[in-house]
Amino acid sequence: MSLFEDGRPFLHALPAEDRRALLALGTPRAYAPGEVVLREHDRTTFVVAITSGWATVSVETERGVRLILALRGAGEVVGDQAAVDHGSRSATVTALGRMEAVVVSGDRFRAYLAARPVATVLIMRQFSSRLRSSDGERRSLASEKVLQRLAARLVELAERTGHSGADGTITIDLQMPQHDIAAAVGSTREAVAKALRLLRGQGVVRTASRRFEVMDIGLLRLLAEGRATGEQIPVRPRD
Ligand SMILES: Nc1ncnc2c1ncn2[C@@H]1O[C@@H]2COP(=O)(O)O[C@H]2[C@H]1O
């Protein structure tokens, strides 16, 4: 189960000549924080190659709750599914902060893939890894508790986007509001807020607006792996 793509991002894995050729087919564009890059159910087919910044990939559930499926960053391509299968958009992609990208039409992207087998294999690899991640996600939703899922998301964010301070505290650089963290856990805001209160109260994490600090990554990993539970978090003196 992962919010992030496995392996090297698509653009970075392409041979330099293939990468240049793809970027030359499109138009550069900047997105403001919160701007929708493409919307679930729309019948558009362009692809967006992210060159800097981050985007969330999310869907609306039947209860009207937004669920974040993935985070995509520099070097990754979104909008590839409708471009390849002509279906409607499977999710909404939204710029998390300021984001820069190159937008390529669906027709051009398909012609590009037809002419460049390396790129086609990389897109297939991306689809396969997304399927694996979705399978893991279904398993986790069926079996894991909110605290475990929250811990797993925070470990992933700390490992992929964090930096360590002198005292071992890891600051998560990717600034995500708490409602986006709840949407990535796939539970109600209340349940995530309760789990977060437990972690904060015991000194495992510290939070401020859009900022997370992990003070005890070891314990957070044990919780994420289901090898510790909320009741087992040792009580620490508050600072
Ligand atoms: N589970 C997922 N993980 C990562 N990216 C996804 C996932 N689901 C959809 N996307 C991306 O979001 C895009 C929405 O538009 P498309 O369906 O054209 O293409 C989709 C993918 O690029």
Tab-separated table of C-alpha atoms and ligand atoms in Angstrom:
chain	number	residue	atom	x	y	z
A	1	MET	CA	0.000	0.000	0.000
A	2	SER	CA	1.619	3.204	-1.100
A	3	LEU	CA	0.710	6.793	-1.824
A	4	PHE	CA	3.853	7.130	-3.904
A	5	GLU	CA	4.824	5.499	-7.167
A	6	ASP	CA	7.335	2.641	-6.871
A	7	GLY	CA	10.641	2.949	-8.682
A	8	ARG	CA	11.925	5.806	-10.798
A	9	PRO	CA	9.373	8.287	-12.113
A	10	PHE	CA	8.364	7.763	-15.764
A	11	LEU	CA	10.184	10.812	-17.213
A	12	HIS	CA	13.386	10.046	-15.288
A	13	ALA	CA	13.373	6.398	-16.390
A	14	LEU	CA	13.021	7.339	-20.083
A	15	PRO	CA	16.203	7.536	-22.173
A	16	ALA	CA	17.148	11.251	-22.533
A	17	GLU	CA	16.175	11.370	-26.222
A	18	ASP	CA	12.707	9.857	-25.536
A	19	ARG	CA	12.185	12.277	-22.656
A	20	ARG	CA	13.096	15.298	-24.799
A	21	ALA	CA	10.821	14.076	-27.590
A	22	LEU	CA	7.833	13.730	-25.225
A	23	LEU	CA	8.292	17.155	-23.627
A	24	ALA	CA	8.631	18.715	-27.106
A	25	LEU	CA	5.133	17.425	-27.990
A	26	GLY	CA	3.427	19.426	-25.240
A	27	THR	CA	2.812	22.877	-23.810
A	28	PRO	CA	4.325	23.979	-20.478
A	29	ARG	CA	1.798	25.045	-17.844
A	30	ALA	CA	1.903	26.201	-14.222
A	31	TYR	CA	-0.875	25.299	-11.749
A	32	ALA	CA	-1.760	27.270	-8.623
A	33	PRO	CA	-2.094	25.450	-5.279
A	34	GLY	CA	-5.470	23.677	-5.195
A	35	GLU	CA	-6.037	24.013	-8.950
A	36	VAL	CA	-7.720	21.013	-10.597
A	37	VAL	CA	-5.475	19.535	-13.283
A	38	LEU	CA	-8.058	17.060	-14.548
A	39	ARG	CA	-11.422	16.000	-13.145
A	40	GLU	CA	-12.961	12.590	-12.384
A	41	HIS	CA	-15.591	11.480	-14.991
A	42	ASP	CA	-14.541	14.112	-17.584
A	43	ARG	CA	-14.099	12.860	-21.136
A	44	THR	CA	-10.776	14.612	-21.799
A	45	THR	CA	-7.706	12.607	-22.887
A	46	PHE	CA	-4.646	14.860	-22.471
A	47	VAL	CA	-1.754	13.696	-20.290
A	48	VAL	CA	0.163	15.877	-17.864
A	49	ALA	CA	3.880	15.302	-17.282
A	50	ILE	CA	4.729	16.881	-13.927
A	51	THR	CA	8.065	18.707	-13.984
A	52	SER	CA	7.973	20.194	-10.455
A	53	GLY	CA	5.733	20.132	-7.378
A	54	TRP	CA	3.143	17.621	-6.187
A	55	ALA	CA	-0.416	16.620	-7.011
A	56	THR	CA	-3.048	14.553	-5.219
A	57	VAL	CA	-5.021	11.880	-7.075
A	58	SER	CA	-8.450	11.552	-5.471
A	59	VAL	CA	-11.953	10.159	-5.974
A	60	GLU	CA	-15.321	11.064	-4.479
A	61	THR	CA	-16.898	8.187	-2.579
A	62	GLU	CA	-20.644	7.507	-2.542
A	63	ARG	CA	-20.934	9.197	0.847
A	64	GLY	CA	-19.468	12.341	-0.739
A	65	VAL	CA	-16.180	11.848	1.095
A	66	ARG	CA	-12.983	12.531	-0.828
A	67	LEU	CA	-10.460	9.700	-0.825
A	68	ILE	CA	-6.845	10.355	-1.816
A	69	LEU	CA	-5.490	7.407	-3.810
A	70	ALA	CA	-1.993	8.649	-4.530
A	71	LEU	CA	0.479	11.510	-4.608
A	72	ARG	CA	2.339	12.198	-7.826
A	73	GLY	CA	5.440	14.363	-8.168
A	74	ALA	CA	8.125	15.553	-10.559
A	75	GLY	CA	8.848	13.160	-13.416
A	76	GLU	CA	5.479	11.412	-13.183
A	77	VAL	CA	2.698	11.405	-15.740
A	78	VAL	CA	-1.008	11.677	-14.884
A	79	GLY	CA	-3.991	11.307	-17.183
A	80	ASP	CA	-2.398	8.303	-18.889
A	81	GLN	CA	-5.409	6.000	-18.378
A	82	ALA	CA	-7.997	7.975	-20.391
A	83	ALA	CA	-5.311	8.719	-22.992
A	84	VAL	CA	-4.738	4.991	-23.459
A	85	ASP	CA	-8.251	3.502	-23.033
A	86	HIS	CA	-10.492	6.473	-24.080
A	87	GLY	CA	-12.568	5.981	-20.923
A	88	SER	CA	-13.670	8.793	-18.625
A	89	ARG	CA	-11.193	10.157	-16.089
A	90	SER	CA	-10.801	7.663	-13.247
A	91	ALA	CA	-9.866	10.279	-10.638
A	92	THR	CA	-9.376	13.996	-10.006
A	93	VAL	CA	-5.826	15.308	-10.022
A	94	THR	CA	-5.248	18.500	-8.013
A	95	ALA	CA	-2.071	20.548	-7.557
A	96	LEU	CA	-1.046	20.315	-3.888
A	97	GLY	CA	1.189	23.377	-3.936
A	98	ARG	CA	2.415	25.246	-7.005
A	99	MET	CA	3.023	22.718	-9.745
A	100	GLU	CA	4.640	22.887	-13.176
A	101	ALA	CA	3.960	20.470	-15.995
A	102	VAL	CA	3.911	19.851	-19.705
A	103	VAL	CA	0.476	19.032	-21.169
A	104	VAL	CA	0.407	16.651	-24.151
A	105	SER	CA	-2.742	15.830	-26.159
A	106	GLY	CA	-4.059	12.262	-25.977
A	107	ASP	CA	-3.576	11.759	-29.730
A	108	ARG	CA	0.034	12.838	-29.592
A	109	PHE	CA	0.709	10.717	-26.513
A	110	ARG	CA	-0.720	7.578	-28.169
A	111	ALA	CA	1.307	8.189	-31.340
A	112	TYR	CA	4.394	8.724	-29.166
A	113	LEU	CA	3.850	5.402	-27.343
A	114	ALA	CA	3.281	3.573	-30.639
A	115	ALA	CA	6.660	4.813	-31.898
A	116	ARG	CA	8.665	4.341	-28.673
A	117	PRO	CA	8.608	0.798	-27.201
A	118	VAL	CA	10.689	1.781	-24.158
A	119	ALA	CA	8.073	4.348	-23.168
A	120	THR	CA	5.284	1.803	-23.705
A	121	VAL	CA	6.983	-0.704	-21.420
A	122	LEU	CA	7.416	1.976	-18.754
A	123	ILE	CA	3.717	2.888	-18.965
A	124	MET	CA	2.821	-0.811	-18.635
A	125	ARG	CA	5.081	-1.045	-15.590
A	126	GLN	CA	3.314	1.976	-14.118
A	127	PHE	CA	-0.130	0.403	-14.662
A	128	SER	CA	1.070	-2.830	-13.079
A	129	SER	CA	2.498	-1.111	-10.020
A	130	ARG	CA	-0.736	0.891	-9.630
A	131	LEU	CA	-2.729	-2.348	-9.705
A	132	ARG	CA	-0.498	-3.902	-7.047
A	133	SER	CA	-0.870	-0.818	-4.890
A	134	SER	CA	-4.688	-0.879	-5.306
A	135	ASP	CA	-4.754	-4.559	-4.299
A	136	GLY	CA	-2.695	-3.773	-1.194
A	137	GLU	CA	-5.008	-0.874	-0.445
A	138	ARG	CA	-8.133	-3.056	-0.596
A	139	ARG	CA	-6.511	-5.525	1.767
A	140	SER	CA	-5.521	-2.775	4.171
A	141	LEU	CA	-8.990	-1.146	4.143
A	142	ALA	CA	-10.537	-4.518	4.908
A	143	SER	CA	-8.246	-5.399	7.782
A	144	GLU	CA	-6.355	-2.477	9.309
A	145	LYS	CA	-7.471	-0.038	11.953
A	146	VAL	CA	-7.398	3.745	11.469
A	147	LEU	CA	-4.379	4.185	13.761
A	148	GLN	CA	-2.389	1.622	11.766
A	149	ARG	CA	-3.324	3.195	8.428
A	150	LEU	CA	-2.519	6.699	9.687
A	151	ALA	CA	0.848	5.478	11.023
A	152	ALA	CA	1.604	3.869	7.629
A	153	ARG	CA	0.802	7.097	5.750
A	154	LEU	CA	2.976	9.171	8.096
A	155	VAL	CA	5.909	6.710	7.837
A	156	GLU	CA	5.676	6.886	4.047
A	157	LEU	CA	5.523	10.690	3.996
A	158	ALA	CA	8.459	10.896	6.430
A	159	GLU	CA	10.551	8.440	4.407
A	160	ARG	CA	9.768	9.963	1.011
A	161	THR	CA	9.663	13.680	1.767
A	162	GLY	CA	11.120	14.160	5.267
A	163	HIS	CA	14.409	15.528	6.561
A	164	SER	CA	16.005	14.735	9.923
A	165	GLY	CA	17.002	17.348	12.482
A	166	ALA	CA	19.951	17.048	14.893
A	167	ASP	CA	17.687	15.547	17.605
A	168	GLY	CA	16.396	12.843	15.236
A	169	THR	CA	13.045	14.531	14.668
A	170	ILE	CA	11.881	14.099	11.063
A	171	THR	CA	10.064	17.041	9.517
A	172	ILE	CA	7.744	16.107	6.653
A	173	ASP	CA	8.483	18.615	3.913
A	174	LEU	CA	5.373	17.974	1.858
A	175	GLN	CA	2.828	20.358	3.325
A	176	MET	CA	-0.509	18.565	3.478
A	177	PRO	CA	-3.499	19.926	5.381
A	178	GLN	CA	-4.933	17.553	7.984
A	179	HIS	CA	-8.104	16.969	5.940
A	180	ASP	CA	-5.893	15.673	3.083
A	181	ILE	CA	-4.145	13.306	5.517
A	182	ALA	CA	-7.603	12.043	6.576
A	183	ALA	CA	-8.556	11.637	2.897
A	184	ALA	CA	-5.374	9.618	2.330
A	185	VAL	CA	-6.132	7.355	5.303
A	186	GLY	CA	-9.593	6.639	3.912
A	187	SER	CA	-11.501	7.219	7.116
A	188	THR	CA	-13.641	9.960	8.627
A	189	ARG	CA	-11.963	13.154	9.760
A	190	GLU	CA	-13.135	12.479	13.311
A	191	ALA	CA	-11.545	9.012	13.438
A	192	VAL	CA	-8.273	10.336	11.999
A	193	ALA	CA	-8.290	13.327	14.380
A	194	LYS	CA	-8.723	10.892	17.292
A	195	ALA	CA	-5.820	8.704	16.127
A	196	LEU	CA	-3.690	11.796	15.601
A	197	ARG	CA	-4.529	13.030	19.114
A	198	LEU	CA	-3.298	9.726	20.498
A	199	LEU	CA	-0.009	9.959	18.581
A	200	ARG	CA	0.433	13.610	19.536
A	201	GLY	CA	-0.482	13.069	23.182
A	202	GLN	CA	2.199	10.387	23.497
A	203	GLY	CA	4.881	12.453	21.791
A	204	VAL	CA	5.119	10.291	18.648
A	205	VAL	CA	4.290	13.173	16.301
A	206	ARG	CA	3.922	16.934	16.531
A	207	THR	CA	1.581	18.869	14.255
A	208	ALA	CA	1.050	22.454	13.232
A	209	SER	CA	-1.001	23.826	10.368
A	210	ARG	CA	0.027	21.799	7.282
A	211	ARG	CA	3.170	20.591	9.059
A	212	PHE	CA	3.998	17.219	10.605
A	213	GLU	CA	7.022	16.262	12.645
A	214	VAL	CA	7.787	12.677	13.561
A	215	MET	CA	9.593	12.324	16.864
A	216	ASP	CA	9.558	8.527	17.126
A	217	ILE	CA	9.784	6.910	13.684
A	218	GLY	CA	10.603	3.504	15.253
A	219	LEU	CA	7.325	3.353	17.165
A	220	LEU	CA	5.424	4.754	14.186
A	221	ARG	CA	6.827	1.902	12.025
A	222	LEU	CA	5.758	-0.709	14.603
A	223	LEU	CA	2.237	0.771	14.587
A	224	ALA	CA	2.216	0.833	10.768
A	225	GLU	CA	3.221	-2.823	10.609
A	226	GLY	CA	0.559	-3.772	13.149
A	227	ARG	CA	3.253	-4.898	15.626
A	228	ALA	CA	2.111	-2.379	18.233
A	229	THR	CA	-1.350	-1.066	19.044
A	230	GLY	CA	-2.654	2.198	20.492
A	231	GLU	CA	-2.816	0.665	23.967
A	232	GLN	CA	0.870	-0.195	23.800
A	233	ILE	CA	2.124	3.332	23.125
A	234	PRO	CA	4.211	4.144	26.185
A	235	VAL	CA	3.190	7.287	28.029
A	236	ARG	CA	5.967	9.871	27.901
A	237	PRO	CA	6.487	13.012	29.901
A	238	ARG	CA	5.127	15.998	27.921
A	239	ASP	CA	7.534	18.787	26.957
B	1	LIG	N1	-4.656	4.494	-7.913
B	1	LIG	C1	-4.001	5.413	-8.622
B	1	LIG	N2	-2.683	5.628	-8.373
B	1	LIG	C2	-2.010	6.569	-9.076
B	1	LIG	N3	-2.538	7.326	-10.054
B	1	LIG	C3	-3.824	7.128	-10.352
B	1	LIG	C4	-4.614	6.175	-9.662
B	1	LIG	N4	-5.856	6.213	-10.176
B	1	LIG	C5	-5.834	7.161	-11.145
B	1	LIG	N5	-4.622	7.712	-11.253
B	1	LIG	C6	-4.193	8.792	-12.163
B	1	LIG	O1	-5.237	9.763	-12.171
B	1	LIG	C7	-5.630	9.950	-13.513
B	1	LIG	C8	-7.051	10.371	-13.718
B	1	LIG	O2	-7.273	10.453	-15.135
B	1	LIG	P1	-6.994	9.143	-16.014
B	1	LIG	O3	-8.001	8.123	-15.659
B	1	LIG	O4	-6.868	9.553	-17.428
B	1	LIG	O5	-5.536	8.673	-15.532
B	1	LIG	C9	-5.393	8.564	-14.135
B	1	LIG	C10	-4.045	8.249	-13.581
B	1	LIG	O6	-3.027	8.964	-14.248
